[in-house]
Amino acid sequence: MSPDIAYFAATLAKIVAIFLLSVHVVPIMVILERRISAWVQFRIGPNRVGPLGLFQPLADLVKFLGKEDFVPAQANKVLFWAAPALTCLPPFLVMTLIPFAPPFEVMGRELPAVIVDSSIGIILALALSSLTVYGIAIGGWSSNSKYSLLGGLRSSAQMISYELALGLSVLAVICVSGTLNLSDMITRQTAFFGFDDATGNWAGWNIFSQPVAFLVFLVASYAETNRLPFDLPEAESELVGGYHTEYSATKFSLFFMGEYIGMLGMACLIVILFLGGWHLPGVAALDLSPNVFALVGLLVFMAKVGFFLLLFIQVRWTLPRFRYDQLMQVGWKVLLPIALANILVTGFVVAWS
Amino acid sequence: MSPTLAVQTSPFVDYVGIAPYLLLVVGMIVVLMVLPLLLAKTTRHRVKDEAYECGLPPQGTAKQRFSVHFYMVAVLFILFDIEAVFLFPWATSVQELGPIGFSGAVVFVAVLGLGLAYAWRKRVLDWN
Amino acid sequence: MDALIDPTLLTRIAFYFFSALSIVAALFVVVHRNPIVSAVALVMTFLGVAGLYLTLGATFLTAVQILVYAGAIMVLFLFVIMLLNLEKDPFEEPHVPRLLGAGLAIALLFGLVAVLGGTVAVGTSIRSGSAEEIGKIFFGEYIFPFEMASLLLLVAMIGVIVVARRSDGKEAL
């Protein structure tokens, strides 16, 4: 096998691996969420299918596939079918931009552990995740149900409001790291806490240099993925199911797939922007071979992402829901001004350094 | 000051990896959406096909006009989104631009801050 | 990968793909009777145009196209269509203005093709489309227009609040 073909095959394998990784996070999150929520509420939770109930998601999939595919008579058929796909696609696309590990080495060449190592990675990630809003708004509108319409509307207004806070908090991080490329952002956080000796720039994790941006981004990412305490769009007690009230079978599950992949993408972005990506203090000093180093980096990255995914679940089962007026006020009157002030303060410090 | 000209080496090739990935995702979505049509039984009935409304017959149409407030939020969103877009180039080169670039950004943010203050004052950001 | 895939050929394939996507989607925008389907098709058109920017190497413009046009402006369009409840075309227009409009559009198309068809693109001389370069240009020679843009945005912001305010003198909603 010629080196070129081997490298090409490795690239394809990488793409399939990242796809499978993204897909498999969904059932893992579902079973974790159900077990943890049961634990929080002193229930037992699903424990029948397989050891510890671990195969429950598989049983769920079979159930989803066997369910009747219901379409309301008054619904707009084309849009009703398109909405779940439109909700699911953008979060998946964001995953192509995430560098999961340091570059691997294949046939003496570097194989970056990211599908698209874009020079504008962070803006593109925000732009693509902003497209999720269409699936939700259209899903709510096309169902021709009052609950769905209200849920879809609330959700889209909420998502665009918090998207601003998200984008503006990222701006301050960009001021510090001076790049839009996600891989470069990680390599500029090599040290755990400290400055680069050569340039005098900050080289530690951005959570220490940008604590305000970190908090704003964290809060906004919960709203952006429609998770509690910001899950107004699907506030069960007021709106039945929200925008997916009329959906059944796998179309219903696609909305959830989009939500969970969206959470995965947000967790990855938090780790890349604020927690040094695959860096762990001490690992670089071990002087590992490139592939072992990449593998360790992958594990470190996944561990950090896993922490934030668990935090998503923990927050959901701990905090009560906001009221809608409070929700919009938090977005526009608290997070937005804080993010703007944070940009100016950061810009001031960086411009004079 | 004339900006330095950088020659780009066909950045497009970097993005090709999206194509096979997109095929995988779209394929999965299509399979997932089509399978229930083949596997599950479908029965139709006039009442069953109605939209859910707490078990009662739906009243009127769901396609109602809604508050102009959503529209105003959307416009404010666009304007602040454009502000963010204008600030991205500044943020990436803030170190080279230095104090002059910073003062330019301050003026820019301050003018839009006025807009935010106006919207705040006119209670556009309040929902009741 | 360069050894297996010719970058020039790849870019050419992508150009035709994104062009076809934009044109077909744009046709849907005009032809489809449901305005929401038209709005979704317009999003696809914008994404196709973003892809064209990408083939030209204008990376920052690509992201802006998706973020602002596909991600923000179309949300407003969608809200307006839903706000006005324009599910069906409410106007049964007479055929004469419609035919006149179609004729004018075709004439415009031929005019544009005649004027632009013979020109040679000067795209090879454009500056790099990276965000850093654009930042330096914004805060260098174009600092005044840049600040004016913020004024324009402020005027738009105040304008929409004034227009949407209730006419009976109450505060907005």
XYZ file of C-alpha atoms in Angstrom:
654
model
C 0.000 0.000 0.000
C 1.458 3.322 -0.971
C 1.886 5.927 1.788
C -0.557 8.275 0.081
C -3.347 5.738 0.032
C -2.660 4.782 3.645
C -2.848 8.426 4.666
C -6.043 8.877 2.677
C -7.560 5.809 4.351
C -6.522 7.137 7.754
C -8.253 10.435 6.958
C -11.464 8.630 6.011
C -11.231 6.463 9.141
C -10.860 9.621 11.197
C -14.015 11.120 9.676
C -16.003 7.943 10.373
C -14.591 7.805 13.908
C -15.652 11.371 14.681
C -19.116 10.655 13.271
C -19.473 7.502 15.382
C -18.192 9.325 18.444
C -20.803 12.066 18.020
C -23.610 9.583 17.426
C -22.725 7.418 20.407
C -22.681 10.301 22.814
C -26.482 10.460 22.435
C -27.412 7.039 23.911
C -24.717 7.409 26.581
C -26.154 10.786 27.587
C -29.704 9.427 27.557
C -28.962 6.532 29.904
C -26.803 8.748 32.128
C -29.504 11.371 32.307
C -32.196 8.856 33.177
C -30.107 7.086 35.804
C -28.827 10.299 37.371
C -32.267 11.898 37.453
C -33.602 8.767 39.141
C -30.754 8.939 41.646
C -31.427 12.626 42.333
C -35.132 11.962 42.881
C -34.708 8.783 44.969
C -36.120 6.599 42.215
C -34.589 3.473 40.718
C -34.667 4.429 37.051
C -34.376 2.090 34.059
C -32.446 -0.983 35.262
C -34.059 -3.893 33.424
C -32.489 -3.945 29.954
C -28.997 -5.382 30.205
C -26.640 -5.003 33.144
C -27.540 -1.898 35.182
C -30.023 -0.997 32.454
C -27.172 -0.021 30.149
C -28.912 -1.315 27.027
C -32.000 0.809 27.656
C -31.130 3.269 24.826
C -31.051 0.321 22.401
C -34.532 -0.678 23.515
C -35.578 2.970 23.113
C -34.301 2.962 19.536
C -36.294 -0.174 18.726
C -39.352 1.457 20.246
C -38.854 4.656 18.245
C -38.508 2.671 15.021
C -41.699 0.758 15.711
C -43.827 3.774 16.553
C -46.445 5.096 14.196
C -45.233 8.103 12.250
C -47.972 10.618 13.021
C -48.519 13.727 10.911
C -51.353 16.078 11.945
C -53.951 16.641 9.237
C -53.533 20.425 9.227
C -49.739 20.278 9.216
C -47.613 21.522 6.363
C -46.241 18.153 5.228
C -42.985 19.262 3.593
C -41.911 21.481 6.457
C -43.111 19.003 9.066
C -40.736 16.429 7.580
C -37.870 18.845 7.051
C -37.844 20.317 10.568
C -36.283 17.361 12.467
C -33.512 17.060 9.887
C -32.883 20.826 9.992
C -32.613 20.685 13.790
C -30.261 17.713 13.735
C -27.822 18.746 10.985
C -26.187 21.960 12.311
C -25.009 20.480 15.655
C -23.479 17.570 13.729
C -21.671 20.001 11.423
C -20.207 21.842 14.417
C -18.475 18.584 15.394
C -16.384 18.717 12.182
C -14.587 21.785 13.567
C -13.625 20.318 16.955
C -9.965 19.278 17.395
C -10.259 16.302 19.736
C -6.558 15.591 20.219
C -3.054 16.635 19.176
C -2.159 15.537 15.634
C -1.552 11.818 15.139
C 1.317 10.554 13.005
C 0.506 8.363 10.005
C 3.220 7.243 7.561
C 5.502 9.980 8.838
C 2.917 12.693 8.208
C 0.801 14.680 10.609
C -2.845 13.698 10.745
C -4.800 16.388 12.612
C -7.541 14.986 14.841
C -10.099 17.344 13.341
C -12.077 17.076 10.106
C -11.865 20.755 9.172
C -8.970 22.698 10.665
C -10.549 26.025 9.738
C -8.761 29.359 10.084
C -12.097 30.825 11.197
C -13.126 27.810 13.306
C -14.730 29.611 16.212
C -16.914 31.959 14.121
C -17.911 29.082 11.872
C -18.856 26.979 14.919
C -21.053 29.803 16.256
C -22.535 30.429 12.807
C -23.406 26.779 12.234
C -24.923 26.311 15.677
C -27.056 29.397 15.058
C -28.742 27.557 12.168
C -30.436 25.180 14.643
C -33.059 27.845 15.211
C -34.744 27.139 11.838
C -35.563 23.513 12.589
C -37.141 24.488 15.874
C -39.118 27.484 14.580
C -40.327 25.561 11.524
C -41.118 22.423 13.502
C -43.286 24.507 15.810
C -44.962 26.402 12.995
C -45.642 23.506 10.620
C -47.377 21.355 13.258
C -50.322 23.760 13.248
C -50.747 23.293 16.973
C -50.872 26.199 19.402
C -48.474 24.599 21.855
C -45.970 23.820 19.129
C -46.148 27.326 17.656
C -45.649 29.008 21.028
C -42.854 26.618 21.926
C -41.086 27.180 18.619
C -41.404 30.953 18.881
C -40.213 31.135 22.458
C -37.340 28.865 21.647
C -36.164 30.845 18.636
C -36.422 34.187 20.472
C -34.489 32.692 23.379
C -31.803 31.168 21.168
C -31.107 34.371 19.250
C -31.004 36.404 22.480
C -28.408 34.166 24.097
C -26.449 33.741 20.892
C -25.372 37.379 21.306
C -23.979 36.750 24.783
C -22.271 33.640 23.426
C -20.610 35.470 20.537
C -19.599 38.491 22.602
C -18.039 36.401 25.382
C -15.998 34.577 22.731
C -14.724 37.948 21.442
C -12.885 38.571 24.726
C -11.218 35.159 24.466
C -10.139 35.978 20.914
C -8.588 39.218 22.189
C -6.412 37.149 24.531
C -5.439 34.342 22.175
C -5.366 36.398 18.952
C -6.616 33.611 16.696
C -9.874 32.237 15.340
C -8.460 28.774 14.728
C -9.562 26.304 17.387
C -6.361 24.214 17.234
C -4.223 27.339 17.649
C -6.380 28.393 20.592
C -5.505 25.128 22.313
C -1.785 25.338 21.547
C -1.772 28.822 23.041
C -2.937 27.405 26.381
C 0.033 25.065 26.885
C 0.831 26.175 30.397
C -1.709 25.567 33.122
C -1.245 28.981 34.686
C 1.356 31.455 33.523
C 2.767 33.593 30.745
C 4.782 32.657 27.701
C 8.450 33.402 28.450
C 9.292 34.467 24.899
C 6.406 36.786 24.046
C 5.039 37.697 27.473
C 1.516 36.785 26.376
C -0.857 34.778 28.499
C -0.211 31.067 27.858
C -2.279 29.498 30.625
C -5.837 28.231 30.458
C -8.233 30.981 29.507
C -10.542 30.241 32.412
C -7.983 32.069 34.585
C -7.525 35.032 32.253
C -11.200 35.211 31.242
C -13.332 34.066 34.206
C -16.164 36.463 33.301
C -16.294 35.291 29.699
C -16.262 31.700 30.938
C -19.304 32.246 33.144
C -21.204 34.153 30.443
C -20.410 31.465 27.869
C -21.403 28.670 30.251
C -24.768 30.250 31.072
C -25.475 31.153 27.451
C -24.596 27.649 26.267
C -27.326 26.238 28.508
C -29.841 28.626 26.969
C -28.534 27.958 23.466
C -29.132 24.217 23.827
C -32.552 24.753 25.442
C -31.525 23.030 28.648
C -32.823 23.736 32.100
C -32.917 26.253 33.690
C -33.646 27.705 30.238
C -35.892 24.979 28.805
C -38.893 27.304 28.407
C -39.535 26.152 24.841
C -40.485 22.746 26.124
C -41.796 23.785 29.511
C -43.852 20.664 30.099
C -46.149 22.234 32.650
C -47.205 25.040 30.297
C -46.632 23.918 26.738
C -47.011 20.119 26.792
C -43.939 19.213 24.725
C -43.193 22.605 23.158
C -42.227 22.648 19.511
C -42.184 18.850 19.230
C -45.646 18.253 20.734
C -46.995 16.748 17.507
C -43.928 14.688 16.659
C -43.673 10.943 17.103
C -41.375 8.044 16.240
C -37.836 8.759 15.014
C -38.704 12.324 13.968
C -39.240 13.030 17.674
C -35.948 11.353 18.554
C -34.087 13.442 15.948
C -34.973 16.610 17.879
C -33.388 15.073 20.956
C -30.395 13.883 19.002
C -29.888 17.472 17.843
C -30.190 18.711 21.426
C -27.650 16.233 22.803
C -25.144 16.747 19.958
C -25.601 20.483 20.525
C -24.667 19.955 24.173
C -21.634 17.919 23.111
C -20.559 20.702 20.750
C -20.981 23.361 23.429
C -19.040 21.264 25.978
C -16.238 20.816 23.419
C -16.156 24.568 22.723
C -16.012 25.357 26.460
C -13.081 22.962 26.883
C -11.264 24.401 23.843
C -11.889 28.051 24.644
C -11.364 28.043 28.399
C -9.812 24.808 29.654
C -6.825 24.286 27.397
C -8.361 21.570 25.211
C -6.253 18.409 25.412
C -3.601 19.952 27.693
C -3.023 18.463 31.111
C -0.197 19.807 33.308
C 2.709 17.382 33.334
C 1.860 15.343 30.245
C 4.081 17.329 27.887
C 7.062 16.722 30.224
C 6.693 12.935 29.876
C 8.202 13.079 26.379
C 5.819 10.547 24.822
C 5.913 9.465 21.189
C 3.513 11.509 18.979
C 0.801 8.868 18.725
C 0.782 8.023 22.436
C 0.756 11.746 23.209
C -2.205 12.187 20.860
C -4.026 9.294 22.491
C -3.457 10.694 25.977
C -4.603 14.087 24.691
C -7.776 12.511 23.331
C -8.527 10.920 26.711
C -7.849 14.187 28.549
C -10.101 16.082 26.136
C -12.927 13.564 26.466
C -12.618 13.598 30.253
C -13.002 17.377 30.336
C -15.927 17.259 27.903
C -17.491 14.492 29.971
C -17.280 16.685 33.048
C -19.259 19.450 31.342
C -21.812 16.996 29.962
C -22.375 15.686 33.486
C -22.662 19.281 34.681
C -25.419 19.797 32.068
C -27.312 16.862 33.580
C -26.630 17.839 37.183
C -27.855 21.404 36.601
C -30.995 20.166 34.886
C -32.072 18.101 37.865
C -31.081 20.690 40.472
C -32.291 24.099 39.336
C -35.876 25.282 38.808
C -36.984 26.817 35.512
C -36.889 30.540 34.750
C -40.037 32.464 33.917
C -40.028 33.695 30.313
C -39.758 37.416 31.146
C -36.918 36.656 33.567
C -35.220 34.596 30.907
C -35.209 37.360 28.317
C -34.107 39.901 30.928
C -31.160 37.754 32.003
C -30.070 37.512 28.376
C -30.430 41.162 27.386
C -29.966 43.078 30.656
C -27.374 40.969 32.445
C -25.304 38.795 30.130
C -25.140 41.183 27.148
C -23.874 44.273 29.091
C -21.453 42.104 31.120
C -20.067 40.576 27.916
C -19.687 44.018 26.289
C -17.897 45.438 29.361
C -15.682 42.352 29.479
C -14.616 42.910 25.850
C -13.662 46.509 26.552
C -11.716 45.658 29.722
C -9.904 42.807 27.980
C -9.215 44.939 24.915
C -7.806 47.696 27.142
C -5.413 45.322 28.900
C -4.285 43.546 25.728
C -3.911 46.721 23.649
C -1.541 48.290 26.189
C 0.478 45.169 26.900
C -0.371 52.173 6.487
C -0.898 49.625 3.787
C -1.802 46.121 4.919
C 0.576 43.341 4.084
C -0.562 41.087 1.290
C -0.725 37.459 2.297
C -0.900 34.793 -0.373
C -3.351 32.076 0.494
C -2.753 28.511 -0.541
C -6.135 27.203 -1.645
C -7.797 27.010 1.795
C -10.723 25.254 0.201
C -9.036 21.835 0.276
C -9.111 21.992 4.084
C -12.894 21.909 4.030
C -13.384 18.867 1.806
C -13.612 16.531 4.809
C -17.091 17.899 5.450
C -18.448 16.120 2.346
C -18.067 12.460 3.478
C -19.101 13.442 7.002
C -22.219 15.153 5.696
C -23.044 12.038 3.649
C -22.856 9.902 6.799
C -25.074 12.251 8.806
C -27.675 12.741 6.075
C -27.707 8.996 5.398
C -28.346 8.279 9.064
C -31.147 10.852 9.239
C -32.838 9.482 6.104
C -32.627 5.879 7.337
C -33.993 6.876 10.732
C -36.878 8.804 9.200
C -37.838 6.198 6.628
C -37.649 3.055 8.808
C -40.778 3.752 10.914
C -42.751 4.121 7.687
C -41.821 0.541 6.807
C -41.907 -1.002 10.267
C -44.841 0.653 11.987
C -48.522 0.380 11.260
C -50.297 3.599 10.333
C -53.985 4.168 10.882
C -55.774 7.397 10.156
C -58.861 8.872 11.681
C -60.318 12.344 11.482
C -60.217 12.956 15.225
C -56.825 11.326 15.672
C -55.312 13.563 13.013
C -56.279 16.701 14.915
C -53.603 18.728 16.646
C -53.290 18.183 20.394
C -55.242 20.598 22.532
C -55.685 18.997 25.928
C -57.996 16.368 24.464
C -60.617 18.882 23.358
C -61.437 19.695 19.729
C -58.996 22.406 18.575
C -60.446 25.912 18.748
C -59.804 28.040 15.675
C -56.509 27.981 13.833
C -53.055 27.818 15.333
C -51.751 30.264 12.745
C -52.444 33.299 14.859
C -50.711 36.605 14.759
C -48.327 36.941 17.617
C -46.719 39.750 19.549
C -44.653 42.298 17.645
C -42.213 41.900 20.508
C -40.656 38.834 18.880
C -40.032 40.919 15.779
C -38.274 43.644 17.744
C -36.083 41.115 19.503
C -35.135 39.694 16.107
C -34.165 43.138 14.766
C -32.109 43.959 17.862
C -30.458 40.556 17.500
C -29.425 41.258 13.909
C -27.963 44.630 14.821
C -25.912 43.292 17.733
C -24.894 40.286 15.655
C -23.493 42.668 13.045
C -21.710 44.516 15.839
C -20.071 41.259 16.907
C -19.095 40.547 13.293
C -17.427 43.964 13.010
C -15.538 43.339 16.248
C -14.168 39.894 15.293
C -11.459 41.355 12.987
C -10.514 43.805 15.715
C -10.283 41.088 18.365
C -7.959 38.922 16.261
C -5.472 41.752 15.724
C -5.944 43.803 18.888
C -2.302 43.327 19.893
C -0.938 44.800 16.671
C -3.569 47.538 16.491
C -2.776 48.700 20.028
C -4.316 51.759 21.736
C -5.518 53.358 18.466
C -7.463 50.275 17.485
C -8.795 50.015 21.006
C -10.161 53.557 21.009
C -11.813 52.839 17.652
C -13.522 49.809 19.167
C -14.571 51.793 22.246
C -16.333 54.389 20.092
C -18.011 51.609 18.107
C -19.241 49.753 21.204
C -20.284 52.996 22.921
C -22.500 54.072 20.004
C -24.253 50.714 20.067
C -24.383 50.852 23.852
C -26.513 53.976 23.359
C -28.896 51.878 21.283
C -29.075 49.233 23.998
C -29.732 51.940 26.601
C -32.519 53.368 24.426
C -34.146 49.958 24.014
C -33.807 49.413 27.760
C -35.365 52.800 28.507
C -38.260 52.188 26.098
C -38.911 48.872 27.842
C -38.343 46.788 24.711
C -36.364 44.360 26.845
C -39.234 43.863 29.298
C -41.816 41.130 28.814
C -45.052 41.058 30.683
C -4.333 14.244 0.190
C -2.907 16.548 -2.463
C -1.403 13.571 -4.260
C -4.754 11.853 -4.654
C -7.045 14.810 -5.156
C -6.199 17.686 -7.448
C -7.040 20.909 -5.539
C -7.892 22.844 -8.700
C -10.291 20.177 -9.913
C -11.807 19.969 -6.458
C -12.367 23.716 -6.302
C -13.951 23.605 -9.738
C -16.332 20.805 -8.739
C -17.220 22.737 -5.591
C -17.830 25.885 -7.622
C -20.362 24.117 -9.844
C -21.959 22.408 -6.849
C -22.439 25.617 -4.874
C -23.553 27.541 -7.973
C -26.178 24.920 -8.739
C -27.297 24.920 -5.100
C -27.688 28.714 -5.047
C -29.537 28.871 -8.361
C -31.934 25.998 -7.682
C -32.663 27.277 -4.189
C -33.156 30.803 -5.533
C -35.670 29.449 -8.052
C -37.546 27.806 -5.193
C -37.633 31.143 -3.377
C -39.432 32.734 -6.324
C -41.584 29.872 -7.502
C -42.849 28.233 -4.325
C -46.191 29.548 -3.088
C -45.574 28.929 0.602
C -43.510 31.848 1.975
C -41.969 29.727 4.733
C -40.647 27.230 2.189
C -39.322 30.221 0.247
C -37.571 31.464 3.387
C -35.911 28.080 3.948
C -34.884 28.023 0.287
C -33.373 31.492 0.719
C -31.306 30.148 3.627
C -30.028 27.449 1.250
C -29.201 30.133 -1.324
C -27.169 32.033 1.261
C -25.352 28.855 2.257
C -24.556 28.216 -1.413
C -23.165 31.743 -1.743
C -21.140 31.176 1.443
C -19.683 28.091 -0.227
C -18.743 30.193 -3.268
C -16.910 32.649 -0.997
C -15.067 29.695 0.476
C -13.887 28.520 -2.944
C -12.518 32.045 -3.476
C -10.539 31.867 -0.228
C -12.579 34.605 1.485
C -12.859 32.661 4.728
C -14.012 35.473 6.989
C -16.696 36.496 4.520
C -17.920 32.882 4.475
C -18.421 32.868 8.230
C -20.082 36.298 8.142
C -22.400 35.191 5.345
C -23.572 32.222 7.420
C -23.671 34.099 10.735
C -25.433 37.251 9.559
C -27.426 36.359 6.446
C -28.293 32.713 7.008
C -28.316 32.891 10.811
C -29.736 36.285 11.718
C -31.482 38.091 8.883
C -33.454 35.034 7.815
C -34.682 34.559 11.388
C -36.195 38.025 11.127
C -37.749 37.121 7.754
C -39.213 33.988 9.276
C -40.599 35.942 12.227
C -42.164 38.506 9.925
C -43.776 35.833 7.756
C -45.140 34.113 10.856
C -46.114 37.462 12.418
C -48.186 38.452 9.406
C -49.549 34.936 9.024
C -48.771 34.893 5.302
C -49.308 31.215 4.776
C -51.181 31.663 1.527
C -50.606 34.240 -1.105
C -53.383 36.668 -0.136
C -53.417 38.578 -3.402
C -54.920 37.005 -6.480
C -52.987 39.255 -8.780
C -54.165 39.898 -12.295
C -52.009 38.263 -14.928
C -50.859 41.390 -16.727
C -48.606 42.825 -13.957
C -47.284 39.349 -13.268
C -46.332 38.801 -16.910
C -44.879 42.312 -17.037
C -42.752 41.524 -13.970
C -41.541 38.272 -15.469
C -40.670 40.037 -18.727
C -38.735 42.745 -16.901
C -36.828 40.143 -14.895
C -35.842 38.251 -18.047
C -34.798 41.494 -19.724
C -32.670 42.322 -16.673
C -31.076 38.875 -16.778
C -30.133 39.283 -20.449
C -28.887 42.796 -19.773
C -26.654 41.622 -16.917
C -25.313 38.703 -18.935
C -24.585 41.031 -21.864
C -22.752 43.531 -19.660
C -20.961 41.154 -17.307
C -20.432 38.242 -19.697
C -17.439 39.776 -21.424
C -15.663 41.062 -18.332
C -12.689 39.276 -16.839
C -12.723 38.692 -13.107
C -10.006 40.595 -11.289
C -10.391 38.311 -8.298
C -6.737 37.299 -8.425
C -5.682 40.679 -7.112
C -7.886 40.688 -4.012
C -6.244 40.879 -0.633
C -6.284 37.936 1.682
C -9.712 37.394 3.212
C -8.545 36.547 6.714
C -9.990 38.305 9.762
C -6.593 39.734 10.790
C -6.148 41.455 7.421
C -9.675 42.829 7.540
C -9.083 44.105 11.067
C -5.965 45.973 9.980
C -7.813 47.505 7.041
C -10.826 48.478 9.169
C -8.735 50.221 11.784
C -6.285 51.651 9.297
C -7.491 53.437 6.212
C -11.200 52.730 6.715
C -11.600 53.751 10.360
C -14.107 56.514 9.547
C -16.557 54.357 7.525
C -16.176 51.713 10.233
C -17.362 54.119 12.931
C -20.121 55.363 10.638
C -21.382 51.786 10.419
C -22.041 51.879 14.152
C -24.099 55.053 13.695
C -26.069 53.335 10.941
C -26.794 50.413 13.249
C -27.838 52.832 16.016
C -30.260 54.612 13.678
C -31.757 51.279 12.645
C -32.136 50.270 16.277
C -33.900 53.479 17.279
C -35.966 53.376 14.098
C -37.423 49.962 14.753
C -38.312 50.855 18.321
C -40.062 54.058 17.242
C -41.946 52.355 14.407
C -43.069 49.371 16.466
C -44.265 51.491 19.351
C -47.983 51.647 19.834
C -49.637 54.673 18.346
C -51.672 55.434 21.474
C -48.561 56.820 23.150
C -47.958 53.892 25.480
C -44.450 52.510 25.882
C -43.562 49.704 23.492
C -46.042 46.947 24.210
